[in-house]
Coordinates of C-alpha atoms and ligand atoms in Angstrom, one line a residue:
Q1 CA -1.8 10.7 41.6
K2 CA -4.4 7.0 42.3
R3 CA -7.3 9.5 42.6
T4 CA -6.5 11.4 39.4
S5 CA -6.3 8.2 37.1
Q6 CA -9.7 7.0 38.8
N7 CA -11.3 10.1 37.9
R8 CA -9.9 10.2 34.4
T9 CA -11.6 6.8 34.2
L10 CA -14.8 7.8 35.1
V11 CA -14.7 11.0 32.9
Y12 CA -13.8 9.3 29.9
Q13 CA -15.9 6.2 30.3
P14 CA -18.9 7.2 28.4
D15 CA -16.8 8.7 25.8
L16 CA -15.3 5.3 25.2
Q17 CA -18.4 3.5 24.9
T18 CA -19.6 6.1 22.2
R19 CA -16.4 5.6 20.5
A20 CA -16.7 2.1 20.5
S21 CA -20.3 2.1 19.4
S22 CA -19.8 4.5 16.4
R23 CA -16.7 2.2 15.4
L24 CA -19.2 -0.9 15.7
L25 CA -21.6 1.1 13.3
L26 CA -18.8 2.0 10.9
E27 CA -17.7 -1.6 10.7
N28 CA -21.2 -2.7 9.7
E29 CA -21.7 0.1 7.4
L30 CA -18.0 -1.1 5.8
R31 CA -19.3 -4.7 5.7
D32 CA -22.6 -3.3 3.4
A33 CA -20.1 -1.3 1.7
L34 CA -18.2 -4.1 0.3
K35 CA -21.2 -6.1 -0.3
N36 CA -22.8 -3.3 -2.3
K37 CA -19.7 -2.0 -4.4
E38 CA -19.6 1.5 -2.5
L39 CA -15.8 0.5 -2.6
S40 CA -13.6 1.4 -5.3
L41 CA -9.7 1.8 -6.3
H42 CA -7.6 4.7 -7.3
Y43 CA -4.3 4.2 -8.9
Q44 CA -1.5 6.3 -8.6
P45 CA 1.2 6.3 -11.1
I46 CA 4.6 5.0 -10.4
I47 CA 7.3 6.8 -12.5
S48 CA 11.1 6.4 -13.4
M49 CA 12.9 9.3 -12.2
Q50 CA 15.5 8.5 -14.6
N51 CA 13.8 9.3 -17.8
G52 CA 9.8 10.2 -16.6
S53 CA 8.2 7.2 -18.1
L54 CA 5.5 5.0 -16.4
L55 CA 6.3 1.9 -14.9
G56 CA 3.2 0.8 -13.1
F57 CA 0.5 1.8 -10.5
E58 CA -0.4 1.4 -6.8
A59 CA -4.0 0.1 -6.3
L60 CA -5.4 2.5 -3.4
C61 CA -9.2 1.8 -1.7
R62 CA -11.5 4.4 -1.4
W63 CA -14.9 4.5 0.1
E64 CA -17.3 6.7 -0.7
H65 CA -20.2 6.8 1.9
K66 CA -23.6 7.7 0.9
E67 CA -24.1 10.5 3.8
R68 CA -20.5 10.9 4.9
G69 CA -18.5 11.5 1.7
Q70 CA -15.2 10.0 1.3
I71 CA -13.8 8.3 4.2
S72 CA -10.1 7.7 4.5
P73 CA -8.3 4.6 4.0
I74 CA -6.3 5.3 7.2
E75 CA -9.5 5.3 9.2
F76 CA -11.3 2.3 7.5
I77 CA -8.5 -0.3 7.0
P78 CA -7.5 -0.7 10.5
L79 CA -11.2 -1.1 11.1
A80 CA -11.1 -3.8 8.4
E81 CA -8.0 -5.4 9.7
E82 CA -9.8 -5.6 13.3
S83 CA -13.2 -7.1 12.1
G84 CA -11.5 -9.7 9.6
L85 CA -13.3 -7.9 6.7
I86 CA -9.8 -6.7 5.3
V87 CA -9.9 -10.8 4.0
P88 CA -12.8 -10.2 1.2
L89 CA -11.8 -6.7 1.0
G90 CA -8.1 -7.5 0.2
H91 CA -9.1 -10.2 -2.5
W92 CA -11.6 -7.9 -3.9
A93 CA -8.9 -5.2 -4.3
L94 CA -6.7 -8.1 -5.7
R95 CA -8.9 -9.3 -8.4
E96 CA -10.4 -5.5 -9.4
A97 CA -6.6 -4.4 -9.5
C98 CA -5.5 -7.2 -11.8
T99 CA -9.0 -6.6 -14.0
S100 CA -8.2 -3.2 -14.4
L101 CA -4.5 -3.7 -15.6
K102 CA -5.5 -6.4 -17.8
N103 CA -8.0 -4.0 -19.4
W104 CA -5.5 -1.2 -19.9
I105 CA -2.9 -3.6 -21.4
E106 CA -5.4 -4.9 -24.3
K107 CA -6.0 -1.1 -25.1
Y108 CA -2.6 -0.1 -24.7
P109 CA -0.3 -3.1 -25.7
H110 CA 2.6 -0.8 -25.6
F111 CA 2.4 -0.7 -21.7
S112 CA 2.3 -4.5 -21.6
N113 CA 5.3 -4.4 -19.2
L114 CA 3.1 -2.2 -16.3
I115 CA 3.2 -3.6 -13.0
M116 CA 0.3 -3.2 -10.6
N117 CA 1.1 -2.5 -6.6
V118 CA -1.5 -4.1 -4.3
N119 CA -1.3 -3.5 -0.4
V120 CA -1.7 -7.0 1.4
S121 CA -2.3 -7.1 5.2
S122 CA -0.9 -9.6 7.4
L123 CA -4.4 -11.5 8.3
Q124 CA -4.6 -11.9 4.4
L125 CA -1.2 -13.4 3.8
L126 CA -1.8 -16.1 6.6
Q127 CA -5.0 -17.3 5.0
D128 CA -4.6 -20.8 4.3
N129 CA -3.8 -20.8 0.4
F130 CA -3.3 -17.2 0.2
A131 CA -0.8 -17.9 -2.9
T132 CA -3.3 -20.5 -4.5
S133 CA -5.8 -18.0 -4.1
V134 CA -3.6 -14.9 -5.8
N135 CA -2.8 -17.3 -8.6
E136 CA -6.4 -17.9 -9.3
I137 CA -6.9 -14.1 -9.5
L138 CA -4.2 -14.0 -12.1
L139 CA -5.3 -16.8 -14.0
N140 CA -9.1 -15.5 -14.0
A141 CA -8.0 -11.7 -14.9
G142 CA -5.2 -12.8 -17.5
I143 CA -2.3 -11.5 -16.2
K144 CA 1.2 -12.8 -15.7
G145 CA 2.8 -13.2 -12.0
S146 CA 5.0 -10.6 -13.2
Q147 CA 2.9 -8.1 -13.4
L148 CA 2.1 -7.7 -9.9
K149 CA 3.8 -6.5 -6.9
L150 CA 2.4 -7.3 -3.4
E151 CA 3.1 -4.4 -1.0
I152 CA 3.3 -5.7 2.6
T153 CA 4.9 -4.2 5.7
E154 CA 8.2 -4.8 8.2
T155 CA 5.7 -5.8 10.9
T156 CA 3.9 -8.7 8.5
L157 CA 7.2 -9.9 8.3
I158 CA 8.3 -10.2 11.9
E159 CA 5.3 -11.0 13.7
N160 CA 4.9 -14.8 11.9
A161 CA 8.5 -15.0 10.1
E162 CA 8.3 -18.4 9.5
L163 CA 4.8 -19.0 8.2
V164 CA 5.2 -15.7 6.2
R165 CA 8.5 -16.5 4.7
D166 CA 6.8 -19.7 3.1
V167 CA 3.9 -17.8 2.0
L168 CA 6.4 -15.3 0.3
L169 CA 8.4 -18.4 -1.2
D170 CA 5.3 -19.8 -2.8
L171 CA 4.2 -16.3 -4.0
K172 CA 7.9 -15.7 -5.6
T173 CA 7.7 -19.3 -7.4
L174 CA 4.3 -17.7 -9.4
D175 CA 6.9 -14.7 -10.3
I176 CA 5.3 -12.1 -8.3
S177 CA 7.1 -9.2 -6.8
L178 CA 7.3 -8.5 -3.5
A179 CA 7.8 -4.7 -1.6
I180 CA 8.2 -3.8 1.9
D181 CA 6.0 -0.8 2.3
D182 CA 6.7 2.1 4.8
F183 CA 10.4 1.0 5.1
G184 CA 12.2 2.5 8.0
T185 CA 9.2 2.9 10.0
G186 CA 8.4 -0.4 11.3
Y187 CA 11.0 -2.3 13.7
S188 CA 13.8 -3.0 11.0
S189 CA 16.7 -5.5 12.2
L190 CA 18.8 -5.9 9.3
S191 CA 19.5 -9.7 9.9
Y192 CA 15.7 -10.2 8.9
L193 CA 15.5 -8.5 5.5
N194 CA 17.9 -11.4 3.9
Q195 CA 15.7 -14.2 5.2
F196 CA 13.0 -12.9 2.7
P197 CA 12.5 -13.0 -1.0
I198 CA 12.2 -9.3 -1.1
D199 CA 12.6 -7.1 -4.5
T200 CA 12.1 -3.8 -3.3
L201 CA 12.3 -1.4 -0.3
K202 CA 9.8 1.5 -0.5
I203 CA 11.0 4.4 1.5
D204 CA 8.0 5.7 3.8
K205 CA 6.5 9.3 2.6
S206 CA 7.1 10.5 6.5
F207 CA 11.1 10.5 5.5
V208 CA 10.7 12.4 2.0
N209 CA 8.9 14.9 3.1
H210 CA 11.2 15.9 5.4
M211 CA 14.2 15.2 3.6
N212 CA 15.4 18.7 2.8
S213 CA 14.9 20.3 6.4
S214 CA 15.6 17.5 8.4
E215 CA 19.2 15.9 8.2
D216 CA 18.2 12.7 10.1
S217 CA 15.5 11.9 7.4
Y218 CA 18.0 12.5 5.0
K219 CA 20.4 10.4 6.3
I220 CA 17.9 7.6 6.9
I221 CA 17.1 7.5 3.3
H222 CA 20.7 7.4 2.7
V223 CA 21.1 4.7 4.5
I224 CA 17.9 2.7 3.1
S225 CA 19.6 3.7 -0.4
T226 CA 22.7 1.9 0.5
L227 CA 21.0 -0.9 2.2
A228 CA 18.9 -1.6 -0.9
H229 CA 21.7 -1.5 -3.4
T230 CA 23.9 -3.9 -1.3
L231 CA 20.9 -6.4 -1.2
G232 CA 20.7 -6.2 -5.0
M233 CA 17.0 -4.7 -4.1
T234 CA 14.8 -1.9 -6.3
L235 CA 14.4 1.5 -4.1
V236 CA 10.5 3.3 -4.2
A237 CA 9.8 6.4 -2.8
E238 CA 6.5 7.4 -2.3
G239 CA 5.0 11.1 -1.1
I240 CA 7.2 13.2 -3.4
E241 CA 5.6 16.4 -3.8
E242 CA 8.7 18.7 -4.8
E243 CA 11.4 18.7 -7.2
E244 CA 14.0 19.8 -4.8
Q245 CA 12.8 15.9 -3.4
M246 CA 13.1 14.4 -6.4
T247 CA 16.6 15.9 -7.0
A248 CA 17.7 14.6 -3.9
L249 CA 16.3 11.3 -4.2
Q250 CA 18.0 10.8 -7.7
K251 CA 21.2 12.0 -6.3
L252 CA 21.0 9.2 -3.8
G253 CA 20.5 6.5 -6.3
C254 CA 16.7 6.4 -5.7
H255 CA 15.4 6.3 -9.4
T256 CA 11.8 5.2 -9.1
G257 CA 8.9 7.5 -7.4
Q258 CA 5.5 7.9 -6.6
G259 CA 4.0 11.0 -5.4
Y260 CA 2.0 14.3 -6.0
L261 CA 4.7 15.6 -8.2
F262 CA 3.9 13.1 -10.6
S263 CA 0.1 12.2 -9.9
K264 CA -2.6 11.5 -7.2
P265 CA -4.0 8.3 -7.2
L266 CA -6.4 8.5 -10.1
A267 CA -9.9 6.8 -10.6
N268 CA -10.2 4.0 -13.2
D269 CA -10.9 6.0 -16.2
A270 CA -8.3 9.0 -15.2
A271 CA -5.6 6.3 -15.1
E272 CA -6.6 4.8 -18.2
E273 CA -6.6 8.3 -20.0
Y274 CA -3.2 8.8 -17.9
I275 CA -1.7 6.1 -19.5
R276 CA -3.1 7.0 -22.9
K277 CA -1.4 10.4 -22.7
E278 CA 2.0 8.8 -22.1
G279 CA 1.8 7.3 -25.8
P280 CA 3.3 6.0 -28.0
Ligands
C2E301 P1 0.4 3.5 2.0 O1 0.8 1.8 1.1 O2 1.5 4.0 2.3 O3 0.0 4.1 0.5 C1 0.4 5.5 0.4 C2 -0.1 6.8 0.8 O4 0.2 7.8 0.4 C3 -1.8 6.8 -0.3 O5 -2.6 6.9 1.0 C4 -1.3 7.7 -1.1 O6 -2.6 8.8 -1.6 C5 -0.7 8.7 -0.4 N1 0.2 9.5 -1.0 C6 0.8 9.4 -2.5 N2 1.6 10.2 -2.4 C7 1.4 11.1 -2.0 C8 2.1 12.6 -1.6 O7 2.7 12.9 -2.5 N3 1.5 13.6 -0.5 C9 0.8 12.9 0.5 N4 0.2 13.4 1.2 N5 0.4 11.5 0.4 C10 0.5 11.1 -0.7 P2 -4.2 6.5 0.9 O8 -4.6 6.3 -0.3 O9 -4.9 7.5 2.1 O10 -3.9 5.2 1.8 C11 -3.3 5.0 3.1 C12 -3.1 3.6 3.5 O11 -4.1 2.8 3.8 C13 -2.1 3.3 2.6 O12 -0.5 3.3 2.7 C14 -2.4 1.9 2.9 O13 -1.4 1.4 4.0 C15 -3.7 1.6 3.2 N6 -4.4 1.1 2.0 C16 -5.0 1.6 1.0 N7 -5.5 0.6 0.5 C17 -5.5 -0.4 0.7 C18 -5.9 -1.8 0.5 O14 -6.4 -1.9 -0.4 N8 -5.3 -2.9 1.2 C19 -4.8 -2.5 2.4 N9 -4.3 -3.5 3.2 N10 -4.3 -1.5 2.7 C20 -4.7 -0.4 1.8
CA302 CA1 1.3 1.1 0.0
CA303 CA1 3.6 4.9 3.6
CA304 CA1 0.9 1.5 4.8

């Protein structure tokens, strides 16, 4: 038993080193990408499933690597979090998303109530004066706090509960909305939910994906929906790809959605075009 594990260590050692150094390489490249503006944001429409209208967008980061092409945020966001790069990256994303929203609203005043959702990592939220810097971004971009919704994870809430609670209360004084992302996948305990000023629960796409094939996923969504309604929170489902999923979600009282069924995340110009086509 012991021998096997020693052998394993020996066998995997060089491999681990290669991986570590290629990660370091990618980390340096990400630092340059941020400096050289090789990162961009795509925007995925968020839709009312009651009347099909456009409610807002979620800003999602994209990295077009010169040689390697598109690198997924699933790969580079964790890297940015470990290296601390998520702080300048997240700041840039907030500024960029707010500026885009301002531009769209100026062109299409009919959509002056659109809401921009932006993902925020723990490390970013825990920076000194996070709320103040968000406020500066809002003022510079010329949009209201009520037009911004920040998406944070359950882990962020739990790991630094006291500090995070203070930051979130500061954000609420700016009229900013708060959503828990990937809800149901973290270490939820019902008691913590009430301790934070949360407006929205976002059902993770893994549940939506299986809701019509797995009884468990369906039941979990049912429970999350009941929870949201009981606590007076709004509910959004992500990853809706099929008509049947939409119908089932509507029946469960989830009236806001996001997913390929409505639209993929769109580059800036395509998102603007999406708004234009929406009318009036
Ligand atoms: P997330 O916040 O849970 O975002 C939803 C993900 O689901 C996005 O993946 C989106 O493109 C994808 N998606 C949306 N609709 C569908 C659908 O119908 N089917 C399927 N299969 N997927 C769908 P994406 O863009 O690859 O982003 C992955 C994750 O990276 C995000 O998950 C988020 O956690 C993180 N991320 C992206 N941009 C940022 C950012 O600016 N800051 C931070 N902190 N994290 C970010
Ligand atoms: Ca999100
Ligand atoms: Ca998710
Ligand atoms: Ca996430």
